[in-house]
GROMACS .gro file of C-alpha atoms in nm:
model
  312
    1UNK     CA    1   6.315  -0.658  10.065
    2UNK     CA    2   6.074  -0.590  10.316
    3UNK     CA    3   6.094  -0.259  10.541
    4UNK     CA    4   6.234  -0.440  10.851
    5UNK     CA    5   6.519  -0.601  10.657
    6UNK     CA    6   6.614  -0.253  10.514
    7UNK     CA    7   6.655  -0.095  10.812
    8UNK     CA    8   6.890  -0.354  10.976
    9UNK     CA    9   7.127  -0.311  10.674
   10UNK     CA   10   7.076   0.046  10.712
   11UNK     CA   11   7.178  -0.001  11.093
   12UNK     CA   12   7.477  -0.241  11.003
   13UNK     CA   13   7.614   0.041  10.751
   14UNK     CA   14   7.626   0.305  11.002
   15UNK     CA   15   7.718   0.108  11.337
   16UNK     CA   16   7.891  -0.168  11.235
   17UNK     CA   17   8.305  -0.180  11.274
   18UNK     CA   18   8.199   0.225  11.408
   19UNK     CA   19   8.562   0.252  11.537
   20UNK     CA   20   8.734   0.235  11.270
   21UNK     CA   21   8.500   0.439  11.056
   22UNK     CA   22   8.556   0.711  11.322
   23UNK     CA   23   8.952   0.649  11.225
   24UNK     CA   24   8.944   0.667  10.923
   25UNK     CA   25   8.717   1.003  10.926
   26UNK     CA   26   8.993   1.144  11.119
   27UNK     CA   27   9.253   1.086  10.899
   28UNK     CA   28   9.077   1.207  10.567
   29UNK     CA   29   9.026   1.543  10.771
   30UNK     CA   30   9.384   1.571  10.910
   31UNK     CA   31   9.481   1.474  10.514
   32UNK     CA   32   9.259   1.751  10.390
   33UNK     CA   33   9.402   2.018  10.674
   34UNK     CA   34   9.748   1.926  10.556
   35UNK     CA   35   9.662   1.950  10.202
   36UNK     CA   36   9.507   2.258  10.178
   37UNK     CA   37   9.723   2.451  10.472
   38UNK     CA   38  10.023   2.345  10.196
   39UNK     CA   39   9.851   2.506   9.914
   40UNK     CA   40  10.011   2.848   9.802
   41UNK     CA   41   9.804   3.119   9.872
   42UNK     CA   42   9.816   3.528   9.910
   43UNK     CA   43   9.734   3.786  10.161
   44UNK     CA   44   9.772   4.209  10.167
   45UNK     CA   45   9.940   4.389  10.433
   46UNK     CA   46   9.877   4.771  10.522
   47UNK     CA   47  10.226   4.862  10.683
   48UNK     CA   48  10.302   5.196  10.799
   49UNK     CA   49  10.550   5.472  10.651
   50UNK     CA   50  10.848   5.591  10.892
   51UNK     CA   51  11.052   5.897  10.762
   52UNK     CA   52  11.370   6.002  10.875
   53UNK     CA   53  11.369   6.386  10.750
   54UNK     CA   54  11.688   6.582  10.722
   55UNK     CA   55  11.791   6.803  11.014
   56UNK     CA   56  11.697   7.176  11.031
   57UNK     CA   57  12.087   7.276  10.986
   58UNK     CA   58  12.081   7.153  10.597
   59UNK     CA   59  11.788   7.356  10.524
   60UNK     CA   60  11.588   7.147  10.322
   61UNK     CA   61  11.252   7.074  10.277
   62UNK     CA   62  11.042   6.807  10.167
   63UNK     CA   63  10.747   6.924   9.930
   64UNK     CA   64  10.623   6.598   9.865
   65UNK     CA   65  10.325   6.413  10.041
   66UNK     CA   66  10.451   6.113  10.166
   67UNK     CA   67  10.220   5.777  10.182
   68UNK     CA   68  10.122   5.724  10.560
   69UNK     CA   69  10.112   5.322  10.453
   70UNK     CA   70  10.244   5.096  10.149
   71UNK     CA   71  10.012   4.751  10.055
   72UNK     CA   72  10.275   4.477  10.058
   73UNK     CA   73  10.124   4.163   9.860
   74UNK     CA   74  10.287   3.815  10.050
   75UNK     CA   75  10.260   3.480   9.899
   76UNK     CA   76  10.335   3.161  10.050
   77UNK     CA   77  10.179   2.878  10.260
   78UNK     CA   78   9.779   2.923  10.394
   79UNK     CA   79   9.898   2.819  10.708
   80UNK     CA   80  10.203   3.060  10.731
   81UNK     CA   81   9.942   3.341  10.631
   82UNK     CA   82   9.719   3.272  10.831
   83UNK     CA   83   9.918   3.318  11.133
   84UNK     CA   84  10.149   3.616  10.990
   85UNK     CA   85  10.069   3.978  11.118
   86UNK     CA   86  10.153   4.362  10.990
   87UNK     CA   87  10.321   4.365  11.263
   88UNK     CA   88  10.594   4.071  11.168
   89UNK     CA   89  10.669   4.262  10.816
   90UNK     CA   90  10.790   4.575  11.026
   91UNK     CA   91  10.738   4.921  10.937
   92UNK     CA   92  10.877   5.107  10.587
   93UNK     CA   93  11.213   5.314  10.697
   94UNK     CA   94  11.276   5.612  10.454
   95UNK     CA   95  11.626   5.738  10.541
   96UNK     CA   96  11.565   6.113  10.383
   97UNK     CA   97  11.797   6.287  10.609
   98UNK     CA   98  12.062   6.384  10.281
   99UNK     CA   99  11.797   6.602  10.134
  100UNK     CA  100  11.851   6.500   9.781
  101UNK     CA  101  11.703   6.203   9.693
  102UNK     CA  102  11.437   6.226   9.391
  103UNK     CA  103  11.306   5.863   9.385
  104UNK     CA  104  11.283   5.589   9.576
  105UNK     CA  105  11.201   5.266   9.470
  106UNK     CA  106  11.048   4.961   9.682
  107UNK     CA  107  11.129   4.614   9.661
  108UNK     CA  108  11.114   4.298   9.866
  109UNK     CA  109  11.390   4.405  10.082
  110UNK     CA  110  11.280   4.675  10.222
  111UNK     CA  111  11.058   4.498  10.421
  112UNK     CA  112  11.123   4.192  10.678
  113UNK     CA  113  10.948   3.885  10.546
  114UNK     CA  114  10.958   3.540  10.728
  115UNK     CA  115  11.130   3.269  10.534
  116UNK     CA  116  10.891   3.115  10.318
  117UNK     CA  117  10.732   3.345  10.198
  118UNK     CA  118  10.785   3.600   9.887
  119UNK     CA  119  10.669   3.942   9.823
  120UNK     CA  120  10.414   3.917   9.549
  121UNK     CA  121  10.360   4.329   9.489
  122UNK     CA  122  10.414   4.659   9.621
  123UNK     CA  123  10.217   4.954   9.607
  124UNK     CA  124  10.314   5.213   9.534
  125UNK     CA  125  10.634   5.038   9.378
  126UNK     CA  126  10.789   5.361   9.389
  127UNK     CA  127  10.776   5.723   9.568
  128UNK     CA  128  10.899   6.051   9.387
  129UNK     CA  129  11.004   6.316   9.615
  130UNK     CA  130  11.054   6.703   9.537
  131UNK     CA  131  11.283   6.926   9.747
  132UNK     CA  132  11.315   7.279   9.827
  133UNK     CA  133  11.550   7.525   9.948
  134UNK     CA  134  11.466   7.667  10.303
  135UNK     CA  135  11.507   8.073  10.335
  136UNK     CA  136  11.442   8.373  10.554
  137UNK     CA  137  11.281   8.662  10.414
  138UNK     CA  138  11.161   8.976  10.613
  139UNK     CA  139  10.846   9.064  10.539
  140UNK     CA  140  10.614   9.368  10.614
  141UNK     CA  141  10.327   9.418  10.745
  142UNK     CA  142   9.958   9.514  10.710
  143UNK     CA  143   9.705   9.623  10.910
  144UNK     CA  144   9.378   9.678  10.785
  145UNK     CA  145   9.125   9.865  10.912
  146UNK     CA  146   8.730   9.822  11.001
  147UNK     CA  147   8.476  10.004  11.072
  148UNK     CA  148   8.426  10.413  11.125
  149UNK     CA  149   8.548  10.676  11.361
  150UNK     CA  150   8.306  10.905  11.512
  151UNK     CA  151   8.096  11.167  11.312
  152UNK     CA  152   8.349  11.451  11.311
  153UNK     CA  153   8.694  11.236  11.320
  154UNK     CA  154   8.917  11.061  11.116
  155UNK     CA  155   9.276  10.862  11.158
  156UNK     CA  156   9.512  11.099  11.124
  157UNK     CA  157   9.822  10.987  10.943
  158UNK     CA  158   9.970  10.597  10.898
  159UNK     CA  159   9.905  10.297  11.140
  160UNK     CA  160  10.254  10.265  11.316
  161UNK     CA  161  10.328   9.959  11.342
  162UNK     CA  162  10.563   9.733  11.632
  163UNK     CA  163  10.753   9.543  11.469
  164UNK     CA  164  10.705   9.665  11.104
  165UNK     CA  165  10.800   9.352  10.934
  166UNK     CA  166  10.832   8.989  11.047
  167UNK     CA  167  11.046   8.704  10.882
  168UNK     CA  168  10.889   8.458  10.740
  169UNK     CA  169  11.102   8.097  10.709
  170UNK     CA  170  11.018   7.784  10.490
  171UNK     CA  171  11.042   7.670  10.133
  172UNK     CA  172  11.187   7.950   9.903
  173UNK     CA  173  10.973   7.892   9.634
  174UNK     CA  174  10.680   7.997   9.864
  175UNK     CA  175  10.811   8.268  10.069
  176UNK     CA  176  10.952   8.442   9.754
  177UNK     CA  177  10.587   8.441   9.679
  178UNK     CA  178  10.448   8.649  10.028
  179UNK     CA  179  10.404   9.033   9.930
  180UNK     CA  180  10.262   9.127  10.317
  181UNK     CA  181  10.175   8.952  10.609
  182UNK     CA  182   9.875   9.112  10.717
  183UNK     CA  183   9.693   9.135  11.079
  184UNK     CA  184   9.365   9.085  11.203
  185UNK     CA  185   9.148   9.433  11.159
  186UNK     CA  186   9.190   9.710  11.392
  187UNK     CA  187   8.836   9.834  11.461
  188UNK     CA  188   8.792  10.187  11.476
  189UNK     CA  189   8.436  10.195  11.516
  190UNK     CA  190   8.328  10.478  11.721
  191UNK     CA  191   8.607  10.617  11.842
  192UNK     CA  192   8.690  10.955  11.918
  193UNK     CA  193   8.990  11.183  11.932
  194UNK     CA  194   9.278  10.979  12.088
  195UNK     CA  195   9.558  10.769  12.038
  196UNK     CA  196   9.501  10.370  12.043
  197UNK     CA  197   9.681  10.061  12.068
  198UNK     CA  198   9.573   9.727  11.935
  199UNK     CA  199   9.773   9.391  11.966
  200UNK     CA  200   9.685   9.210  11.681
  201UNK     CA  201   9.718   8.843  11.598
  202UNK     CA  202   9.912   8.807  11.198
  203UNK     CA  203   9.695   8.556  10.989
  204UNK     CA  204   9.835   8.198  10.948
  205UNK     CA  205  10.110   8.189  10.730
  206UNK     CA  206  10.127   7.979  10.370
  207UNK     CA  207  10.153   7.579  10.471
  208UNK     CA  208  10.535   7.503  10.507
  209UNK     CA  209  10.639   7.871  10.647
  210UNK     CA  210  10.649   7.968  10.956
  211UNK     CA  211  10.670   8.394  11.099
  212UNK     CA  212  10.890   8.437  11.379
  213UNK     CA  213  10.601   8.633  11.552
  214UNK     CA  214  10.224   8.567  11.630
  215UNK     CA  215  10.110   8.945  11.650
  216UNK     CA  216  10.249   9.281  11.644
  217UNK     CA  217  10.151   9.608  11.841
  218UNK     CA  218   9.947   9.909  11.593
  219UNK     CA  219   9.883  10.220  11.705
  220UNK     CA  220   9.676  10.474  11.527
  221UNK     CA  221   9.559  10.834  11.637
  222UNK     CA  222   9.215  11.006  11.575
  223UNK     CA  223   9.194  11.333  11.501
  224UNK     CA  224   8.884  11.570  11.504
  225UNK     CA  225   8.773  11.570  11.088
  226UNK     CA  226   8.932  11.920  10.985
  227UNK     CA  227   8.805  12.173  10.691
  228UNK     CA  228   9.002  12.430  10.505
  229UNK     CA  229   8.922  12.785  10.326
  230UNK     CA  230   9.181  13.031  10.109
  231UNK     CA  231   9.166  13.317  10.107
  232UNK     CA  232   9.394  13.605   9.906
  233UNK     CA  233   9.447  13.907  10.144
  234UNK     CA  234   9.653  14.239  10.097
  235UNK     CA  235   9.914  14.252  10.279
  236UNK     CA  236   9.895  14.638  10.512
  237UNK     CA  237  10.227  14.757  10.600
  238UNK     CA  238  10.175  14.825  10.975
  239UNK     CA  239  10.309  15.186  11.097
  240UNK     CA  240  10.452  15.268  10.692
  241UNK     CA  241  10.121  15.235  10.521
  242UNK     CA  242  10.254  15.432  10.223
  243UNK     CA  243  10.513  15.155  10.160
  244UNK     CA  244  10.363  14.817   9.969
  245UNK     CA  245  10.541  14.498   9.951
  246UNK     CA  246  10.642  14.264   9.673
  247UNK     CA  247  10.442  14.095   9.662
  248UNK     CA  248  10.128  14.297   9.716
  249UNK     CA  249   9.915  13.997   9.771
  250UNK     CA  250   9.942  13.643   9.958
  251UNK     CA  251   9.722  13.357  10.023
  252UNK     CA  252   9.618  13.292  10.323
  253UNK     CA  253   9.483  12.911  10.411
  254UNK     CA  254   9.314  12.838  10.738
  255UNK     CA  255   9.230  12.456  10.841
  256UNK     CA  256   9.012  12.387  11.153
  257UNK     CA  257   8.705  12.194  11.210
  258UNK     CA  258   8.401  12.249  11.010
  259UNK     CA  259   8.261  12.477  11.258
  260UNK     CA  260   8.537  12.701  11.338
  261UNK     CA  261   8.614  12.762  10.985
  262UNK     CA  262   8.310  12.815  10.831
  263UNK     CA  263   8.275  13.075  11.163
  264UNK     CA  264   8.567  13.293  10.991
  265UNK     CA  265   8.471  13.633  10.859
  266UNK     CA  266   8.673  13.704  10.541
  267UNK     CA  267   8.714  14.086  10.638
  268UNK     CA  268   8.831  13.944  10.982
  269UNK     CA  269   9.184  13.790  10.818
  270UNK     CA  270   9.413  14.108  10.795
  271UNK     CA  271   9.768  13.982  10.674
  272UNK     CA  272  10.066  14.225  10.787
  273UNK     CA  273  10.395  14.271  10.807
  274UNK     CA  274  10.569  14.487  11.122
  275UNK     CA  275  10.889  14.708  11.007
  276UNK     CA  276  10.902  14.871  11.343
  277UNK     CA  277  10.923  14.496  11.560
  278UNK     CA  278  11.156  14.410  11.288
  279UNK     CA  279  11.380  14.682  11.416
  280UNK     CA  280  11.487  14.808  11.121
  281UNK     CA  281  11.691  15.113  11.069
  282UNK     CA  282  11.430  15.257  10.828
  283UNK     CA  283  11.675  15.630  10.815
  284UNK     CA  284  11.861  15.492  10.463
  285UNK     CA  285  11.700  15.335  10.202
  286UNK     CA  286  11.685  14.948  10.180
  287UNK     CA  287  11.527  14.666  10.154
  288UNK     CA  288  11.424  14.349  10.311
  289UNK     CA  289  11.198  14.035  10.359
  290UNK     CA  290  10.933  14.027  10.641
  291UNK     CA  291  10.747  13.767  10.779
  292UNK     CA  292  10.353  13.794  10.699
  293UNK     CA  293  10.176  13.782  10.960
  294UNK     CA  294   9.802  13.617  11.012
  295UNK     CA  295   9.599  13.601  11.344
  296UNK     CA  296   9.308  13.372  11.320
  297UNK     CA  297   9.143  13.258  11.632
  298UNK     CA  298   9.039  12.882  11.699
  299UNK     CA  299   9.213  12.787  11.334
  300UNK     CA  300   9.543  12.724  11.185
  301UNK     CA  301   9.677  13.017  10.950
  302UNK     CA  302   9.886  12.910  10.648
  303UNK     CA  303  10.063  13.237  10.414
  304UNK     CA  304  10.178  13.153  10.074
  305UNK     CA  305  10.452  13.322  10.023
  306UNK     CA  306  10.527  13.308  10.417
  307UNK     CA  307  10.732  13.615  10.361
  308UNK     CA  308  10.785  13.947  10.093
  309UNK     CA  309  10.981  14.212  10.006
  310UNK     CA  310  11.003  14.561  10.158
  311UNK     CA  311  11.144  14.881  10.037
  312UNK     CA  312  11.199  15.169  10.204
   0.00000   0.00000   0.00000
């Protein structure tokens, strides 16, 4: 066959009768659409989780994380699938508002699915769920400290603290567990004698519990840094100096700052009792206690035993 002859039966194959060739190309593709949109086939939705939790009045709480979606597996027609959304399935409703409930399980009616099509899997097919008791519980608080006061001062005494104890609400195995709710630090860096306040913000409570405050009010006091020195002094009976008391000797404590005590002479601290201010009638013999008295200047005098006896 020569070249020329081969390319008019070429040309006769492809144009000849074209209109019906064009037909019938139509068809086999409509046939293969309908085919293969018939064919079962399967597709995965993500739908979103929807809890209805119970209300605050039952005191109950949920200590279980809760999926934020289920994968719902659909089977049915290509062309159903195809045009099917997460949207047309609906959302996942957990009705949890008894409290009680320790399982739930999923199945294909839980979810709305078009006729004509089945639900193939779920995941997770089911959802365990762990309650707890909700409780109040006062609980006290700390303040911690930071920092130093002044060369020569100290805090004198405890922190007072406004309110002293806050209460803390949630799940009871947790709050059982809270020994102290504690504040930021109170920085006493510095400072001098004085009294200071400080609002201070608590720390964030355990997850699930909540403090019915944010921050309480401390006050502390600074005080100048004090030293103390004993001493054990005769005690001179003043206008009887014949007479001696019972007994003979006390101890005499002074407390002051560093300087002012260690300023003291020893022969300076003259412990006494006073008959005559005491008016006592001193013409019959007797007896009777006396206060011991200690003048110090610029210090605090302490007398162990504060007071003797005196007989006449």
């Amino acid at each position: 066959m020569t070249l020329a002859a081969l390319r008019e039966a070429l040309r006769s194959a492809l144009l000849d009768n074209l209109g019906l060739k064009l037909l019938s190309l139509a068809f086999a593709l409509c046939l293969y659409a309908f085919i293969h949109g018939a064919e079962n086939a399967q597709r995965t939705f993500s739908l979103r989780v929807v809890s209805v939790i119970p209300p605050e009045s039952r005191n109950r709480q949920l200590m279980t994380q809760i999926p934020d979606v289920v994968s719902v597996t659909v089977r049915g027609s290509r062309t159903q699938l195809d045009d099917l959304r997460a949207d047309d399935l609906g959302t996942l409703q957990l009705d949890l508002r008894d409290g009680t409930k320790t399982r739930i399980e999923l199945n294909a009616e839980s979810f709305h699915v078009p006729a004509g099509l089945t639900v193939e899997q779920i995941y997770p097919p089911m959802i365990d769920l762990r309650w707890d008791d909700v409780v109040d519980r006062s609980i006290p608080v700390q303040v911690p400290r930071t920092g130093d006061a002044a060369q020569g001062f100290l805090v004198k005494g405890m922190v007072s603290i406004e309110p002293p104890s806050v209460k803390a609400r949630g799940p009871k195995s947790i709050v059982e567990t809270i020994q102290l709710a504690r504040t930021a630090p109170f920085d006493i860096n510095g400072l001098t004698e004085g009294t200071y306040q400080r609002n201070l913000a608590l720390d964030r409570p355990p997850s699930l519990v909540e403090y019915d405050a944010d921050s309480v009010m401390a006050t502390l006091e600074i005080g100048r840094e004090l030293a103390t020195r004993t001493f054990d002094r005769k005690v001179e009976v003043v206008g009887m100096p014949r007479l001696a008391t019972q007994p003979e000797f006390v101890q005499v404590r002074i407390t002051g700052t560093p300087e002012d005590v260690n300023a003291v002479v020893p022969e300076a601290i003259m412990a006494r009792v006073e008959p005559k201010a005491a008016n006592l009638d001193l013409s019959q013999p007797g007896s009777t206690y006396l206060d011991v008295l200690v003048d110090v200047p610029r210090v605090t005098a302490e007398v162990n035993p504060p007071r003797v006896l005196l007989k006449w």
